[in-house]
Amino acid sequence: MSQHNPRSRRAFLQAATAAAAWRSLGLAVPYARYLPIGLMPVVATAAGEDILASLGKPGLKLLGDRPINAETPAHLLDDAVTPASRLFVRNNGVPPESVGDPDLWELRVHGEACLKPQTLTLAELKRQFRPVTLQLQLECAGNGRGEFRPRTSGNQWTTGAIGCPEWTGVRLADVLTHCGVAGNAVYVAYKGADTHLSGDANKSPISRGAPVAKAMEKESLLAFAMNGAPIPPVHGAPLRLVVSGWPASVSGKWLRELLVRDRVHDGEKMDEGSYRMPCKPVAPGAKVPNDEMCIIGSLPVKSLITFPESGRSVALGTPVALRGHAWAGDRAVKRVDVSTDFGATWQTTRLKAPVNRLAWQHFDTELKFSQPGYYEVWARATDTAGHAQPMLVPGWNPKGYLNNACHRIAVQVV
Ligand SMILES: Nc1nc2c(c(=O)[nH]1)N[C@H]1C(S)=C(S)[C@@H](COP(=O)(O)O)O[C@H]1N2
Ligand SMILES: [Mo]
């Protein structure tokens, strides 16, 4: 094995991870001699828990280990500000192994429509621009994909690819203005320091971006801290983009380059249907040509019940406290209603204003149940433009994006 060949090093690490996973089963594997090297056990519990523990994320659900993807059960998203231990992980490639001294981390700003291309260290970014702290939601556009029928390929997220930590950084607009944005600028794109799963150094796992107007919003950040601490390695240390309200795939981690493009960015996962919806609705299962797929912008209105945990038993006669969060892409949420009778009647909840634009909002109410038995609580948010969440899974699309159907939890009254 050569330590210098990234592919063989990666293969070695993968084999070591798999071997550890098989050992952690604590059982004899009678046919171990036939096991392909690097294969993970399908009973992923012990192995998955090892990986999650090593990331400091106990209780999350591992959806895949190569690349690592993990989502957060709804009841673990109860905090007003999502702690690092409970933020979902979505990797497309292999994260950089070591980033060295964060202050020496270099960000290169260039592109056809950049007037003064230059490289800035993280120390220079911190010194030259005003720091900003904002609470900003990140949601994967594929959150909810697991409910689409026919199934669509990709991580089968249920409800847990959302979180809303507090970020500290500098404004992307300040840095872009400093580097000069030409009149013909169209898009601002990123490149990160993670590498492609294939080991091909010329390929990027993901390189996306946003139109200049979105990039220049005062909430778009180059973040170096999360919840008052340096960004954890898995979330993009030491520097990442946070462009909230849009697919979190725009929020590039391990940020190495910003490109001010004179065209719509054409990096990895900008095309071939990635992070695109059919421009016009299609029938479930339809094949949609690439030129009829449109790039996703602001995400739709959505909500999550974070307390009580689904499946809990409660005592008859005692009012039940219910709470959760709601968010609506670039917009705010106007109201959240809940139903305990499968949508026949709705009661409105107390809804707080966001701490800042593009932060999720908290709702709470008390529920009363008149008889023992099985109930479901459904939550439905409505945004400031009057759009409400659908009850059923909306608009099937080939890649399984933008499922904003109402969240349901089970409550047993005894
Ligand atoms: N460099 C880089 N940036 C990235 C990704 C990635 O794989 N590499 N994944 C993107 C996607 S698809 C999502 S949903 C978010 C996830 O952010 P998180 O892992 O910090 O929750 O990061 C985005 N930024
Ligand atoms: Mo994502």
Coordinates of C-alpha atoms in Angstrom, one line a residue, residues 16-245:
A16 CA -10.0 -1.1 7.9
T17 CA -13.4 0.5 8.6
A18 CA -15.3 -2.6 7.3
A19 CA -13.0 -5.0 9.3
A20 CA -13.8 -3.0 12.5
A21 CA -17.5 -3.1 11.7
W22 CA -17.5 -6.9 11.3
R23 CA -15.5 -7.2 14.6
S24 CA -18.0 -4.9 16.4
L25 CA -20.8 -7.4 15.7
G26 CA -19.3 -9.5 18.5
L27 CA -20.4 -12.7 16.7
A28 CA -18.5 -15.4 14.7
V29 CA -18.9 -15.0 11.0
P30 CA -18.7 -18.6 9.7
Y31 CA -18.2 -17.6 6.1
A32 CA -15.8 -14.8 6.8
R33 CA -13.3 -16.3 4.2
Y34 CA -15.7 -15.3 1.4
L35 CA -16.2 -11.7 2.5
P36 CA -15.3 -9.2 -0.1
I37 CA -12.7 -6.7 1.2
G38 CA -14.3 -3.5 2.3
L39 CA -17.9 -4.8 2.4
M40 CA -19.9 -3.4 5.4
P41 CA -22.3 -5.7 7.3
V42 CA -25.9 -5.2 6.3
V43 CA -26.7 -5.2 10.0
A44 CA -25.2 -1.8 10.3
T45 CA -26.1 -1.0 13.9
A46 CA -22.9 -1.6 15.7
A47 CA -20.7 -0.4 12.8
G48 CA -23.0 2.6 12.2
E49 CA -22.9 3.5 15.8
D50 CA -19.1 3.4 15.7
I51 CA -19.0 5.9 12.8
L52 CA -21.6 8.1 14.4
A53 CA -19.8 8.0 17.7
S54 CA -16.5 9.0 16.0
L55 CA -18.3 12.0 14.5
G56 CA -19.8 12.9 17.8
K57 CA -23.3 12.2 16.6
P58 CA -24.9 9.5 18.8
G59 CA -28.6 8.9 18.0
L60 CA -28.4 10.0 14.4
K61 CA -29.2 7.4 11.7
L62 CA -26.5 6.5 9.3
L63 CA -27.8 6.3 5.7
G64 CA -24.5 5.5 4.1
D65 CA -20.8 5.3 5.0
R66 CA -19.2 6.0 1.6
P67 CA -19.8 8.9 1.4
I68 CA -21.0 9.4 5.0
N69 CA -24.6 10.5 5.2
A70 CA -26.6 10.7 8.4
E71 CA -29.9 12.2 9.4
T72 CA -31.4 13.3 12.7
P73 CA -34.6 11.8 14.2
A74 CA -37.2 14.5 14.6
H75 CA -37.2 14.4 18.5
L76 CA -33.5 15.1 18.5
L77 CA -34.1 18.4 16.6
D78 CA -36.0 19.8 19.6
D79 CA -33.3 22.5 20.4
A80 CA -34.0 26.0 19.3
V81 CA -30.5 26.2 17.9
T82 CA -29.2 22.9 16.5
P83 CA -26.1 21.7 18.3
A84 CA -23.2 20.2 16.3
S85 CA -24.0 16.8 17.7
R86 CA -27.5 16.9 16.1
L87 CA -26.8 18.4 12.7
F88 CA -27.3 16.0 9.7
V89 CA -24.3 15.1 7.6
R90 CA -24.4 15.1 3.8
N91 CA -21.1 14.3 2.1
N92 CA -20.7 13.7 -1.7
G93 CA -17.1 12.8 -1.6
V94 CA -14.2 12.2 0.8
P95 CA -13.6 15.1 3.3
P96 CA -10.0 16.4 3.5
E97 CA -8.1 14.5 6.2
S98 CA -6.3 17.4 7.8
V99 CA -6.7 21.1 7.1
G100 CA -3.6 22.3 9.0
D101 CA -3.5 25.7 10.7
P102 CA -6.9 27.2 10.0
D103 CA -5.5 30.8 9.9
L104 CA -3.3 29.8 7.0
W105 CA -6.3 28.2 5.0
E106 CA -6.4 29.9 1.6
L107 CA -9.5 30.9 -0.3
R108 CA -9.0 31.8 -3.9
V109 CA -11.5 34.2 -5.4
H110 CA -11.5 34.3 -9.2
G111 CA -13.6 33.6 -12.3
E112 CA -14.4 35.3 -15.6
A113 CA -16.5 38.0 -13.9
C114 CA -14.1 38.7 -11.0
L115 CA -12.3 42.0 -11.5
K116 CA -9.5 41.6 -8.9
P117 CA -8.8 37.9 -8.5
Q118 CA -6.9 37.2 -5.3
T119 CA -6.2 34.7 -2.6
L120 CA -7.1 35.5 1.0
T121 CA -6.1 33.5 4.0
L122 CA -8.7 32.8 6.7
A123 CA -6.8 35.1 9.0
E124 CA -7.0 37.9 6.4
L125 CA -10.8 37.3 6.0
K126 CA -11.2 37.6 9.7
R127 CA -9.1 40.7 9.9
Q128 CA -10.4 42.6 6.8
F129 CA -14.1 42.0 7.1
R130 CA -16.8 42.6 9.7
P131 CA -17.9 39.5 11.6
V132 CA -21.6 38.6 11.4
T133 CA -23.5 36.0 13.5
L134 CA -26.8 34.6 12.3
Q135 CA -28.9 31.5 12.9
L136 CA -29.5 30.0 9.5
Q137 CA -31.2 26.8 8.4
L138 CA -29.6 24.2 6.2
E139 CA -31.8 21.7 4.5
C140 CA -30.8 19.1 1.9
A141 CA -33.1 19.3 -1.2
G142 CA -33.5 15.5 -0.9
N143 CA -34.9 15.7 2.6
G144 CA -38.1 13.5 2.5
R145 CA -37.0 11.6 -0.6
G146 CA -37.7 8.3 1.1
E147 CA -41.5 8.8 0.6
F148 CA -41.5 9.2 -3.2
R149 CA -43.1 6.3 -5.1
P150 CA -41.8 5.1 -7.5
R151 CA -38.6 5.3 -5.5
T152 CA -35.9 7.6 -6.7
S153 CA -32.2 6.9 -6.3
G154 CA -30.1 8.6 -3.7
N155 CA -30.1 8.8 0.1
Q156 CA -33.5 7.8 1.4
W157 CA -33.8 10.7 3.8
T158 CA -37.0 10.7 5.9
T159 CA -37.3 14.1 7.8
G160 CA -33.9 14.6 9.3
A161 CA -31.8 16.4 6.7
I162 CA -32.5 19.8 8.3
G163 CA -30.9 21.8 11.1
C164 CA -30.5 25.4 12.1
P165 CA -27.3 26.2 13.9
E166 CA -25.9 29.7 14.6
W167 CA -23.1 30.6 12.2
T168 CA -20.4 33.2 12.5
G169 CA -18.4 34.5 9.5
V170 CA -18.1 37.3 7.1
R171 CA -20.6 38.4 4.5
L172 CA -20.0 36.8 1.1
A173 CA -21.1 40.1 -0.4
D174 CA -18.4 42.0 1.4
V175 CA -15.7 39.7 0.1
L176 CA -17.1 39.6 -3.4
T177 CA -17.4 43.4 -3.5
H178 CA -13.7 43.6 -2.3
C179 CA -12.7 41.3 -5.2
G180 CA -14.8 43.2 -7.7
V181 CA -17.9 41.8 -9.3
A182 CA -18.1 42.7 -13.1
G183 CA -21.4 43.9 -14.7
N184 CA -21.7 40.6 -16.6
A185 CA -21.5 38.4 -13.5
V186 CA -24.2 35.7 -13.4
Y187 CA -23.4 33.1 -10.8
V188 CA -21.2 32.7 -7.7
A189 CA -19.8 29.1 -7.4
Y190 CA -17.6 27.2 -5.0
K191 CA -15.0 24.5 -5.0
G192 CA -14.2 22.6 -1.8
A193 CA -11.2 20.6 -0.7
D194 CA -13.0 17.2 -0.6
T195 CA -12.1 14.6 -3.2
H196 CA -14.1 12.4 -5.5
L197 CA -15.0 8.9 -4.3
S198 CA -13.3 7.4 -7.4
G199 CA -10.0 8.9 -6.3
D200 CA -9.7 10.8 -9.5
A201 CA -8.0 14.1 -8.5
N202 CA -9.3 15.9 -11.6
K203 CA -12.9 15.3 -10.6
S204 CA -14.8 17.3 -7.9
P205 CA -17.5 15.6 -5.9
I206 CA -19.6 18.7 -6.0
S207 CA -19.2 22.3 -7.2
R208 CA -22.4 24.3 -7.1
G209 CA -23.4 27.9 -6.6
A210 CA -26.2 30.5 -6.7
P211 CA -27.2 33.5 -8.9
V212 CA -25.3 36.7 -7.9
A213 CA -28.4 38.2 -6.3
K214 CA -28.8 35.3 -3.9
A215 CA -25.0 35.3 -3.2
M216 CA -25.1 39.0 -2.4
E217 CA -27.9 38.8 0.2
K218 CA -26.8 40.0 3.6
E219 CA -27.5 36.5 5.1
S220 CA -25.1 34.7 2.7
L221 CA -22.0 34.0 4.8
L222 CA -18.5 32.7 4.5
A223 CA -18.6 31.0 7.9
F224 CA -15.7 29.9 10.1
A225 CA -17.6 29.2 13.3
M226 CA -20.8 27.3 14.3
N227 CA -22.5 27.7 17.6
G228 CA -19.6 29.8 18.9
A229 CA -16.9 27.1 18.1
P230 CA -14.8 26.4 15.1
I231 CA -16.8 24.5 12.5
P232 CA -16.5 20.8 13.1
P233 CA -14.4 18.9 10.4
V234 CA -17.4 17.0 9.0
H235 CA -19.3 20.3 8.5
G236 CA -16.7 22.0 6.4
A237 CA -13.8 23.2 8.7
P238 CA -12.3 25.7 8.6
L239 CA -14.4 27.7 6.1
R240 CA -17.7 27.0 4.4
L241 CA -20.5 28.8 2.6
V242 CA -23.8 29.2 4.3
V243 CA -26.5 30.2 1.7
S244 CA -29.7 29.5 3.6
G245 CA -33.2 29.0 2.2

